[in-house]
PDB file of C-alpha atoms and ligand atoms in Angstrom:
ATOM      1  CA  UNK L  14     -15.204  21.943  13.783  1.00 41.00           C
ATOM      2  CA  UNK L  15     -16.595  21.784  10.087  1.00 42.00           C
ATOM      3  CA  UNK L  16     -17.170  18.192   9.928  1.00 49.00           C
ATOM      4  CA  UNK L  17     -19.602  18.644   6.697  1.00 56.00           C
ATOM      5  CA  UNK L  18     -16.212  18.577   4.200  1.00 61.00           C
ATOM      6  CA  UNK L  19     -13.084  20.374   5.368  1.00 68.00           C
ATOM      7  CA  UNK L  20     -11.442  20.839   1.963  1.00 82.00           C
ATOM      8  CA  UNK L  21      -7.454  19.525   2.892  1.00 91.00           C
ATOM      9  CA  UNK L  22      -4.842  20.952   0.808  1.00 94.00           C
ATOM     10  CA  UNK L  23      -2.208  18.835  -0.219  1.00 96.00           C
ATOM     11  CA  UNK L  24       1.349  19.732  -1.594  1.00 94.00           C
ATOM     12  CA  UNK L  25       0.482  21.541  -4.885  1.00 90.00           C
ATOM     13  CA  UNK L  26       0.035  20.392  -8.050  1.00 92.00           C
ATOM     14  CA  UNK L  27      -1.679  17.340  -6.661  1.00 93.00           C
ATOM     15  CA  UNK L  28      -5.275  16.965  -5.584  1.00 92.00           C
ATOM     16  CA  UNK L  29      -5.656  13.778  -3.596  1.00 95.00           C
ATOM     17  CA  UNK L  30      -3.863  12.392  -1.195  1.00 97.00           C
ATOM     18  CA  UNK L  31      -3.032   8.219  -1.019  1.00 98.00           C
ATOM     19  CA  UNK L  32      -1.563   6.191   1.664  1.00 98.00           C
ATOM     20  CA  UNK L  33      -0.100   2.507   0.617  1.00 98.00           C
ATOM     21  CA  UNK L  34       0.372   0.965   4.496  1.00 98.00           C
ATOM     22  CA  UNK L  35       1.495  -2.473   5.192  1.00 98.00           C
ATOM     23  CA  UNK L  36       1.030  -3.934   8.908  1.00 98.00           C
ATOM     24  CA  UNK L  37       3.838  -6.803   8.578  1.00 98.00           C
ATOM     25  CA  UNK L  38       1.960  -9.323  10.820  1.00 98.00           C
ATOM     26  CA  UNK L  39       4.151 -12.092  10.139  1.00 98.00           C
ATOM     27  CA  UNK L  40       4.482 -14.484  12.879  1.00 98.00           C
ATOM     28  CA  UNK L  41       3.384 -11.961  15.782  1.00 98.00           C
ATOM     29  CA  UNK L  42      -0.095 -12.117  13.813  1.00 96.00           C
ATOM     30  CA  UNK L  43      -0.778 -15.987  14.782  1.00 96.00           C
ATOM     31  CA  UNK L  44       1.039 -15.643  18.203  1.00 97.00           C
ATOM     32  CA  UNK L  45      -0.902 -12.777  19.375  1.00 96.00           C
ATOM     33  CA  UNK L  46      -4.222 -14.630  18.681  1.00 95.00           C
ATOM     34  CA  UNK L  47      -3.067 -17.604  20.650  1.00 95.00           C
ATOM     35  CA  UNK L  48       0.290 -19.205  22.174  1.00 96.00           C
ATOM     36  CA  UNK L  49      -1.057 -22.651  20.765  1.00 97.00           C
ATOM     37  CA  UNK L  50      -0.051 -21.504  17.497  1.00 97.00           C
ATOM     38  CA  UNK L  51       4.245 -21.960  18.756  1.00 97.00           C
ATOM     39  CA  UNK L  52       3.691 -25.164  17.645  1.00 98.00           C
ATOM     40  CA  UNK L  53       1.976 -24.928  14.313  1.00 97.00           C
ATOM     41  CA  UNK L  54       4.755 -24.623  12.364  1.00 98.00           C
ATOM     42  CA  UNK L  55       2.580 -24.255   9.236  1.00 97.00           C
ATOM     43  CA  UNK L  56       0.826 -21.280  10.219  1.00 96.00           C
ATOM     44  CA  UNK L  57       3.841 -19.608  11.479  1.00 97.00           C
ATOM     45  CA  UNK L  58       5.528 -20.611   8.050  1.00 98.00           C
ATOM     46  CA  UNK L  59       2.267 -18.752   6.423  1.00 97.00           C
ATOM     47  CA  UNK L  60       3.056 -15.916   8.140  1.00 97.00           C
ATOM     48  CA  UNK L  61       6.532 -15.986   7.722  1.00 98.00           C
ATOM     49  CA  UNK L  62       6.017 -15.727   4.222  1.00 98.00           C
ATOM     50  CA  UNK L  63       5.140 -12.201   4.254  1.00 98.00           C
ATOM     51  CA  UNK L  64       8.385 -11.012   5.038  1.00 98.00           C
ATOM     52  CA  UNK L  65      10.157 -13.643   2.763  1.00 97.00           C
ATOM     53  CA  UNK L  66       8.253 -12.935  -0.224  1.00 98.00           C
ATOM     54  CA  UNK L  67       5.356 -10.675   0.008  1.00 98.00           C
ATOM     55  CA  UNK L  68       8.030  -7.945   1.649  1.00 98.00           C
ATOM     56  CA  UNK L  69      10.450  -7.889  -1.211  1.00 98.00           C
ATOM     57  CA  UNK L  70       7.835  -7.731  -3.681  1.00 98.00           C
ATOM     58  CA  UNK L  71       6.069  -5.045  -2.365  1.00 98.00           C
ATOM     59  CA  UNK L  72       9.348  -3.089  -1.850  1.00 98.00           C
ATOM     60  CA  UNK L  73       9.991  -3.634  -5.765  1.00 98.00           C
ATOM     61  CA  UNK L  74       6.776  -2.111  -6.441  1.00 98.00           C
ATOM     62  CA  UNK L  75       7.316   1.156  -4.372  1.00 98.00           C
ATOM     63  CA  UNK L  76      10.457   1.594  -5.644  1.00 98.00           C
ATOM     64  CA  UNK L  77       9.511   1.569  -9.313  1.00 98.00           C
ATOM     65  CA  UNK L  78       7.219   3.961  -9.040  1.00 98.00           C
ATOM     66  CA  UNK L  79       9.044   6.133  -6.393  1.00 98.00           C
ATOM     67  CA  UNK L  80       6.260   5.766  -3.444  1.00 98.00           C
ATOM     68  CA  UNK L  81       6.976   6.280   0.082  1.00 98.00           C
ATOM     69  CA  UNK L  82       5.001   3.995   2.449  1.00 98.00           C
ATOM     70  CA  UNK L  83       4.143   3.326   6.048  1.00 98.00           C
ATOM     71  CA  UNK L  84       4.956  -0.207   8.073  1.00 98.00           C
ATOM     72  CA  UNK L  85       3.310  -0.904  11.106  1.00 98.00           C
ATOM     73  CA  UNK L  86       5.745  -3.746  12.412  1.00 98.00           C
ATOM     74  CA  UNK L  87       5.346  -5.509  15.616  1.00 98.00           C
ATOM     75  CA  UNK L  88       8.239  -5.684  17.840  1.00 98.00           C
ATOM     76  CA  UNK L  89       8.027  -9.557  17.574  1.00 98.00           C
ATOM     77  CA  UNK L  90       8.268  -9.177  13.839  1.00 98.00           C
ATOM     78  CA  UNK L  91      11.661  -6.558  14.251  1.00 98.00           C
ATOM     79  CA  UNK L  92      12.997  -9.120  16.504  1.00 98.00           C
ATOM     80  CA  UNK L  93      12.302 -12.189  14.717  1.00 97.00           C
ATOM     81  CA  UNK L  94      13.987 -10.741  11.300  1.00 98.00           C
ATOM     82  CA  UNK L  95      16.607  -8.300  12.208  1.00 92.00           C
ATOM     83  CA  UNK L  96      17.257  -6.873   8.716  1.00 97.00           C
ATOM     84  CA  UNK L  97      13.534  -5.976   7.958  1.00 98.00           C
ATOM     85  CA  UNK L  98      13.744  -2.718   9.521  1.00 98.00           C
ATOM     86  CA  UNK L  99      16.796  -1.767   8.290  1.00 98.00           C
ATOM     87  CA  UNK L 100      15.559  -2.582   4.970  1.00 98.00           C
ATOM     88  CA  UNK L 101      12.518  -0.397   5.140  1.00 98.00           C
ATOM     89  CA  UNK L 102      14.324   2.846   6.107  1.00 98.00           C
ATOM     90  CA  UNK L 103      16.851   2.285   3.524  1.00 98.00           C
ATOM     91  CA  UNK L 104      13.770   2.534   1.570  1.00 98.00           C
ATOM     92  CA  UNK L 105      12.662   5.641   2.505  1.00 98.00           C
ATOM     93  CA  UNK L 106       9.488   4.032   4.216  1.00 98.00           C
ATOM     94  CA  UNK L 107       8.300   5.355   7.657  1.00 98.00           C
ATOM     95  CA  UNK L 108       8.247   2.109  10.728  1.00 98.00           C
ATOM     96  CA  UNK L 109       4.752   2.483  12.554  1.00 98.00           C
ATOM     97  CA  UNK L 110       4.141   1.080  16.155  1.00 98.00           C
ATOM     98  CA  UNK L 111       1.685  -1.809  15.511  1.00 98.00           C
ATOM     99  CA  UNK L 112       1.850  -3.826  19.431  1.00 98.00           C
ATOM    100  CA  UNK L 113       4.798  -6.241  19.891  1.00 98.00           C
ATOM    101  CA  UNK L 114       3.151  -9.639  19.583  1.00 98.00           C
ATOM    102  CA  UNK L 115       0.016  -8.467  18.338  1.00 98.00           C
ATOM    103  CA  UNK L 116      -2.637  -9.111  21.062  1.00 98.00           C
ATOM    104  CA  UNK L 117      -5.467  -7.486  20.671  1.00 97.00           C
ATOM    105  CA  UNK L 118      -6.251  -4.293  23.154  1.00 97.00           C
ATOM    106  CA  UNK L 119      -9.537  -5.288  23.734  1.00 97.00           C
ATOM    107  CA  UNK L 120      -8.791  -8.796  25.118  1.00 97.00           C
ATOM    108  CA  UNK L 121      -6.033  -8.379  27.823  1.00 97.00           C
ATOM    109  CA  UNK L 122      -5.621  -6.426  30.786  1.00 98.00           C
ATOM    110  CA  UNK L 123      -4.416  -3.029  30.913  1.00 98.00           C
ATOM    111  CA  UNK L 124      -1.132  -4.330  32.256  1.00 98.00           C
ATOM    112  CA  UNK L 125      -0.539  -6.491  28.781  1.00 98.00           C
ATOM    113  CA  UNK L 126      -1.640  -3.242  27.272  1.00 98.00           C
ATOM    114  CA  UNK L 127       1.764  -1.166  28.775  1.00 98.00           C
ATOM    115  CA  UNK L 128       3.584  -4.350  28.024  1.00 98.00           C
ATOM    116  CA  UNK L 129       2.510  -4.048  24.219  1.00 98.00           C
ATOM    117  CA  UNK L 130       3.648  -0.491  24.203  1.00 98.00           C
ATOM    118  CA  UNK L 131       6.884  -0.608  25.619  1.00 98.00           C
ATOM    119  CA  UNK L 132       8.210  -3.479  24.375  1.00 98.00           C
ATOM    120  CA  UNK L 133       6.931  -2.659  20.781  1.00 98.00           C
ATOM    121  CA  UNK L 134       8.661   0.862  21.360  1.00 98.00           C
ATOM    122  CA  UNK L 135      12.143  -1.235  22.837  1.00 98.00           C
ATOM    123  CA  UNK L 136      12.157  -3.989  20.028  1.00 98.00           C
ATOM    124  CA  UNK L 137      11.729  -0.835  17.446  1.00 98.00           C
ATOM    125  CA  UNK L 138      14.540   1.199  18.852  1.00 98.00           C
ATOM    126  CA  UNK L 139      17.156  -2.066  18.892  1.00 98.00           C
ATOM    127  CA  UNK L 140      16.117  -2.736  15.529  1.00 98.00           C
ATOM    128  CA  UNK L 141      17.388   0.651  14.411  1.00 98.00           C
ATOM    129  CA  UNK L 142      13.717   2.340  13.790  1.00 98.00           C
ATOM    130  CA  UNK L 143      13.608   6.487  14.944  1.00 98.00           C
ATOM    131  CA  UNK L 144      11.247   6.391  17.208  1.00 98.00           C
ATOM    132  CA  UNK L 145       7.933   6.083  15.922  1.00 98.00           C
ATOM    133  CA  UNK L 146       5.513   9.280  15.494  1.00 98.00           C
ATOM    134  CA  UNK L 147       2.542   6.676  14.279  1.00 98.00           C
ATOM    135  CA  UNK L 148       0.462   3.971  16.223  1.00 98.00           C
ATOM    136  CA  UNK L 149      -1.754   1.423  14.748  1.00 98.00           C
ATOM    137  CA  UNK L 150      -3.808  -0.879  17.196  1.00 97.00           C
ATOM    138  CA  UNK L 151      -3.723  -4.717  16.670  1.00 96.00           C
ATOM    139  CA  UNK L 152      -6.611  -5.352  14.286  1.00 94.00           C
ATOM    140  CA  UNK L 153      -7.696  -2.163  14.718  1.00 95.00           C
ATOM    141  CA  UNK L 154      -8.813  -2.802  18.305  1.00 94.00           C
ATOM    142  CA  UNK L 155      -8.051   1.016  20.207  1.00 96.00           C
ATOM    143  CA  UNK L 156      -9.216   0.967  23.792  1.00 97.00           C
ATOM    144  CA  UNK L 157      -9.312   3.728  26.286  1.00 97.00           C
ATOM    145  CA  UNK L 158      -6.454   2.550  28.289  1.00 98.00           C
ATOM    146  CA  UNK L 159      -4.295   2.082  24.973  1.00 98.00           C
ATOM    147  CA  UNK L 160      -5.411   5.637  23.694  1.00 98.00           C
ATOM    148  CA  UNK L 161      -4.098   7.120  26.680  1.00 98.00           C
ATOM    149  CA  UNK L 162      -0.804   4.716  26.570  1.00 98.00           C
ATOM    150  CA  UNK L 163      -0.225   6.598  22.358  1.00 98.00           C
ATOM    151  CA  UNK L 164      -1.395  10.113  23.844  1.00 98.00           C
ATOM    152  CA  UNK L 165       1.429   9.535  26.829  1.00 98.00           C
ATOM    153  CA  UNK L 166       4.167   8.283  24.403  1.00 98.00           C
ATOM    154  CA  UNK L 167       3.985  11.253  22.031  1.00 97.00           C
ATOM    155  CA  UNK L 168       2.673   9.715  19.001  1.00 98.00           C
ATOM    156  CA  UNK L 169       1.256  12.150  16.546  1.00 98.00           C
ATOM    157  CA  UNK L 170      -0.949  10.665  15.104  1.00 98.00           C
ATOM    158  CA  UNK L 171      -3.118   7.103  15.115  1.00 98.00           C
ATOM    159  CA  UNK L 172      -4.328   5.169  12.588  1.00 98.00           C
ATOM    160  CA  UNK L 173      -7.492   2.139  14.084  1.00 98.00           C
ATOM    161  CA  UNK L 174     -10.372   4.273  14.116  1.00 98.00           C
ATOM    162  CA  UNK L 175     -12.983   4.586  11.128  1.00 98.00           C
ATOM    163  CA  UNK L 176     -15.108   8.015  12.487  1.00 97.00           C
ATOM    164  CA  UNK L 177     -14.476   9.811   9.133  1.00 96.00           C
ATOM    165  CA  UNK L 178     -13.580   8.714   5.821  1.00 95.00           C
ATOM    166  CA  UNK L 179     -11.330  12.101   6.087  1.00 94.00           C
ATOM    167  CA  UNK L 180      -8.402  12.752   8.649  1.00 96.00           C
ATOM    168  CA  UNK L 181     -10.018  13.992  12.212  1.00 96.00           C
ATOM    169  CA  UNK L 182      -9.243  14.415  15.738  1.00 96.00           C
ATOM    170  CA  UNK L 183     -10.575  11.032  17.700  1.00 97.00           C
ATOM    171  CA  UNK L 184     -11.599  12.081  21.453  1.00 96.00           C
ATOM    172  CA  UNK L 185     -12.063  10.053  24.384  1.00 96.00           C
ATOM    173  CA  UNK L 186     -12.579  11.332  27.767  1.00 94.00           C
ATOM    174  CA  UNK L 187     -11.151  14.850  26.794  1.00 96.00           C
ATOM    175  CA  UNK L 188      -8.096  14.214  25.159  1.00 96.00           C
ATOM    176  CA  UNK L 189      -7.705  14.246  21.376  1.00 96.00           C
ATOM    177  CA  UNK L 190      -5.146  12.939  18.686  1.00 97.00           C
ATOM    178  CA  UNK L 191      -5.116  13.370  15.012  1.00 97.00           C
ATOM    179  CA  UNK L 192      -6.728  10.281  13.382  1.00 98.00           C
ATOM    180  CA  UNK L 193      -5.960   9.159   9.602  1.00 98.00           C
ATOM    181  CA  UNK L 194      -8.689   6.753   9.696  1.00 98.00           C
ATOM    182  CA  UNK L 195      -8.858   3.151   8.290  1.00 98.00           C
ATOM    183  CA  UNK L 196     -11.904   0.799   6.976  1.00 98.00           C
ATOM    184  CA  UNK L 197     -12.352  -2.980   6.999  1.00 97.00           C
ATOM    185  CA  UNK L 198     -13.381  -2.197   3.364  1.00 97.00           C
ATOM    186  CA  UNK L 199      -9.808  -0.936   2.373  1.00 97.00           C
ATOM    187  CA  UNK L 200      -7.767  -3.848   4.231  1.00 98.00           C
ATOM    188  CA  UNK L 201      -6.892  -6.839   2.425  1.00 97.00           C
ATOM    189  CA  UNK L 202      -7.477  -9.155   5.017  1.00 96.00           C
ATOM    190  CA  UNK L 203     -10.920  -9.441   5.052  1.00 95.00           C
ATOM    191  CA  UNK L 204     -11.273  -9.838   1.376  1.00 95.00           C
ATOM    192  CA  UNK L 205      -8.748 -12.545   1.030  1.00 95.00           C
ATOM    193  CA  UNK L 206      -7.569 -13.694   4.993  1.00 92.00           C
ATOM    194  CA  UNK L 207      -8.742 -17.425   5.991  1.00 92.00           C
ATOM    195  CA  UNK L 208      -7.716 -19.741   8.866  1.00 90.00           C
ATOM    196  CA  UNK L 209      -8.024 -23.586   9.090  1.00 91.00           C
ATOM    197  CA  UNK L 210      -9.761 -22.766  12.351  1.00 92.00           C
ATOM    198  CA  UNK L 211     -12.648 -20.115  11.365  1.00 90.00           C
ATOM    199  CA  UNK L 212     -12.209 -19.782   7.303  1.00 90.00           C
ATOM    200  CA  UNK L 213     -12.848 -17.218   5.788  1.00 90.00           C
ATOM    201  CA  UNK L 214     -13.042 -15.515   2.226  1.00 88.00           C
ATOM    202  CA  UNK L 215     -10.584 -16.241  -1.244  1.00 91.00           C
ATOM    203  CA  UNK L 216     -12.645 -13.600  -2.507  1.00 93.00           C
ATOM    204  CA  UNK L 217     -11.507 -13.739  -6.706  1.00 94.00           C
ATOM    205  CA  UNK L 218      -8.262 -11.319  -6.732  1.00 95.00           C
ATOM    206  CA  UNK L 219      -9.844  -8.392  -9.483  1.00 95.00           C
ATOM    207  CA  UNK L 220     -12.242  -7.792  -6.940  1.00 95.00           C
ATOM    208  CA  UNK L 221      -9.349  -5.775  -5.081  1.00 96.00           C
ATOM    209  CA  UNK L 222      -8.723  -3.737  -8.321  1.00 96.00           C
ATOM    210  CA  UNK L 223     -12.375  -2.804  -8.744  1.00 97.00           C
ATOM    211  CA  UNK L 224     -13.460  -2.335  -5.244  1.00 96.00           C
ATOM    212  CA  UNK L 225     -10.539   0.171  -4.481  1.00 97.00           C
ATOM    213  CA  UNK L 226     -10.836   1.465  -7.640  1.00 98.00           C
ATOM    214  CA  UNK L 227     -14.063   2.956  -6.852  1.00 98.00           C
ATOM    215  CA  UNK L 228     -13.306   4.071  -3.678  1.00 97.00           C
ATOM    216  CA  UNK L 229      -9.653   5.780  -5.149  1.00 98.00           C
ATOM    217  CA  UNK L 230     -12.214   7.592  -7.773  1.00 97.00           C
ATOM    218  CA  UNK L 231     -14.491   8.973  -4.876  1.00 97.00           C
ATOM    219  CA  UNK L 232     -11.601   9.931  -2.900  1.00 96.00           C
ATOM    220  CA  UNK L 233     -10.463  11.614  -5.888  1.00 96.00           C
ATOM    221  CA  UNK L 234     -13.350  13.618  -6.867  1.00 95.00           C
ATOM    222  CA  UNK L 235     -13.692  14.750  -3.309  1.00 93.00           C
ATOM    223  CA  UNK L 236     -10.019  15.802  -2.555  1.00 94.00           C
ATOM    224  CA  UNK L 237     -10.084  13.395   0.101  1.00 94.00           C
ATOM    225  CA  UNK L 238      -7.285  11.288   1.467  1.00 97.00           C
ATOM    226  CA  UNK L 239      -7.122   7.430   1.363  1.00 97.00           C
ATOM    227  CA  UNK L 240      -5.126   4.832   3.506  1.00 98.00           C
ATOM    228  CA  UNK L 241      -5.305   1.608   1.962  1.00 98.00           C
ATOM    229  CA  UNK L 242      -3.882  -1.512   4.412  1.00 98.00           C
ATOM    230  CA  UNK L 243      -2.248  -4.473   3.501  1.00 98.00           C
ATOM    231  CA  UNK L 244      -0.358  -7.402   4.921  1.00 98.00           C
ATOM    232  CA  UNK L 245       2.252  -8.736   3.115  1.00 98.00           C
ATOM    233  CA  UNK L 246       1.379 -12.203   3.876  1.00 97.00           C
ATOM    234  CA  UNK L 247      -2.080 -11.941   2.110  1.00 97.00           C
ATOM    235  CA  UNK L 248      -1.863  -9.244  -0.636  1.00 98.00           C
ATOM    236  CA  UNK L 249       2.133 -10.877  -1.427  1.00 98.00           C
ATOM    237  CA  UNK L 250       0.872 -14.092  -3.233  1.00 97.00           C
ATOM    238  CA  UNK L 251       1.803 -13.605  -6.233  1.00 97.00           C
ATOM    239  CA  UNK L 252      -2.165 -12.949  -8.459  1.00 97.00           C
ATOM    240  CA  UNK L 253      -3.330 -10.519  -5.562  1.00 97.00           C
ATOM    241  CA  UNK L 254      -0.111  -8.719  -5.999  1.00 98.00           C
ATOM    242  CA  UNK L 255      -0.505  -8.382  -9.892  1.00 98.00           C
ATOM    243  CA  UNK L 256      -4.017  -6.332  -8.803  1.00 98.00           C
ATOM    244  CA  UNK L 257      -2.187  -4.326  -6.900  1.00 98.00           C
ATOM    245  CA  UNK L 258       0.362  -3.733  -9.042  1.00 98.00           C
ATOM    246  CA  UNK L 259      -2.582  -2.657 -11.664  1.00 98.00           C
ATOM    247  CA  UNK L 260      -4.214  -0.187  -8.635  1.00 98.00           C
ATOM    248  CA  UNK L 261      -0.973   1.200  -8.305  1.00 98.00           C
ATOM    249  CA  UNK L 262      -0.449   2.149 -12.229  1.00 98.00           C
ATOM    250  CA  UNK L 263      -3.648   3.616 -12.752  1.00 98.00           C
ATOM    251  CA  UNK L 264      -3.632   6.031  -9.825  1.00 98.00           C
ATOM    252  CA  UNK L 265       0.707   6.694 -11.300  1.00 98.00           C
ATOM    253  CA  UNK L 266      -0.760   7.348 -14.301  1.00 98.00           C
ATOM    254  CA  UNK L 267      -3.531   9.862 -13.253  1.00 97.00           C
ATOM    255  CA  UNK L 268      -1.060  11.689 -12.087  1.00 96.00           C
ATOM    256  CA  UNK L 269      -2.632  14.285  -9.524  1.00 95.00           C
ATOM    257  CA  UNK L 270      -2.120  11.795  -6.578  1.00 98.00           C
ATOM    258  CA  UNK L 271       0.408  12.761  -3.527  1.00 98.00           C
ATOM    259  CA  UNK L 272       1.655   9.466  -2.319  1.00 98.00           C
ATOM    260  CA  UNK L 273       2.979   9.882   1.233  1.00 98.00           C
ATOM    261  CA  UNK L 274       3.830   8.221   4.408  1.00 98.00           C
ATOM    262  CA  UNK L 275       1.406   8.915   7.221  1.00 98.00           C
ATOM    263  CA  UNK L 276       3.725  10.439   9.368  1.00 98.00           C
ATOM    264  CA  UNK L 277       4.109  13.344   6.410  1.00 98.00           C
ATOM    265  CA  UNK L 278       0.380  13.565   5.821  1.00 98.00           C
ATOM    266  CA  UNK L 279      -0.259  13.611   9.455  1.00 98.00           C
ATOM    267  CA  UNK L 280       2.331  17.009   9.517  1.00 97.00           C
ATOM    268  CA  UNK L 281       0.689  18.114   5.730  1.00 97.00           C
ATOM    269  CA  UNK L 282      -2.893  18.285   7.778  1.00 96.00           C
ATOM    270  CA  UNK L 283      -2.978  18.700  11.103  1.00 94.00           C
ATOM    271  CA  UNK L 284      -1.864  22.481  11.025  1.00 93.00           C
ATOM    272  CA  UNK L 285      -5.152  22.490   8.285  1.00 93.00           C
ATOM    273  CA  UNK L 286      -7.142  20.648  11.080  1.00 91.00           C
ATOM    274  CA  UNK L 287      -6.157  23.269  14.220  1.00 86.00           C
ATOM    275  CA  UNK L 288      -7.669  26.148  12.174  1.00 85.00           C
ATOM    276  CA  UNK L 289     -11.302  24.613  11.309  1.00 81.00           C
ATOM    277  CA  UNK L 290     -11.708  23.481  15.145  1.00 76.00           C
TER     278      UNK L 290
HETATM  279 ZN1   ZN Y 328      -1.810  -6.356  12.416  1.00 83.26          ZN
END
């Protein structure tokens, strides 16, 4: 394959291709890190706040300015607020696989690793979500007996691994699925996420505007695609959001940017892909 710079295409007249995803933790996103956290009714109420507040705001947003987007939503999350789902399709957004109570790949047995698949895929489906075509690792975490658990349930496409700054095909052990790669660098979490337990950074909220800026305008210049990743819970209090709100007007207002669900850029490239192999 031409890894130098395959030039994508995407849907004419625009030139650049932009991703706004939101991984709605929520609960599942303390739970998954450890079952002591049932009874820290705080932290559960922090997460819980992403799909009371940060959810509706972000929805606002998308809707303003028209902008299809991408959830990743644990089945723990689907379960624990049965009208979320319903919510985002009436929306227009796309429902990602994203684990059911968030444990991390890497840290549990390949049995817990089936478990995470199927009952994400079950809580989805009784929730009211099509089946889901996308699959997002807890924090980003892919390992090989999960990769072959997304390859095995028909996903199209993933969206944990950071090989390219450009969608590619990751390949373990022979096998291959389109990737529409992520970076720690374009996730909210690690500018702004903190714990009581191991802190963690309240990095000043412009720095979001300018540090995504930059990488928007490089994208831009380059033709390249961008996923950006958010969690409602951190990037929904209410000064963070305004920066966002600001990212989002300025690429609006450039006006050459295809805003799409990954699901739709995943279709939009992978025909593109086939041909340079
Ligand atoms: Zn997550």
């Amino acid at each position: 394959m031409n890894t130098q710079n395959p030039k994508l295409r995407w849907p004419a007249p625009k030139s650049t291709g932009v991703s706004l995803t939101f991984d709605v933790d929520a609960e599942a996103g303390f739970l998954g890190e450890s079952p002591t956290f049932a009874r820290r009714l705080t932290s559960l109420s922090e997460g819980r706040f992403g799909v009371t507040r940060g959810v509706p705001r972000i929805l606002e947003l998308l809707r303003r300015h028209k902008i299809p987007a991408t959830f990743f939503v644990p089945g723990y999350t689907a379960e624990q607020h049965p009208h979320l789902v319903e919510m985002l399709l009436r929306e227009g957004h796309e429902i990602g696989h994203h684990g059911h109570m968030h444990l991390r790949s890497d840290k549990v047995s390949a049995e817990q690793q089936a478990d995470e698949m199927y009952q994400g895929l079950e809580a989805l489906a009784r929730a009211g979500a099509p089946k889901p075509v996308g699959y997002r690792s807890s924090s980003w975490e892919l390992t090989p007996e999960t990769f072959e658990l997304v390859l095995a349930n028909g996903f199209i496409y993933d969206s944990s691994c950071m090989g390219d700054d450009r969608p590619y095909f990751e390949t373990w052990n022979g096998a291959s699925i389109l990737e529409l790669p992520v970076h720690w660098s374009l996730d909210d979490y690690p500018m702004f996420g903190w714990g009581i337990d191991n802190g963690g950074n309240f990095t000043a909220p412009r720095a979001l505007f300018d540090s995504w800026l930059a990488e928007y305008e490089s994208a831009r210049r380059d033709g390249r695609h961008t996923s950006f990743t958010m969690h409602p819970e951190v990037i929904g209090r209410a000064a963070r959001f305004e920066q966002l709100e600001r990212f989002v007007e300025r690429m609006v207002g450039d006006g050459d940017v295809w805003f799409a669900r990954l699901d739709d850029v995943a279709r939009q490239v992978a025909p593109q892909l086939e041909l340079l192999k």
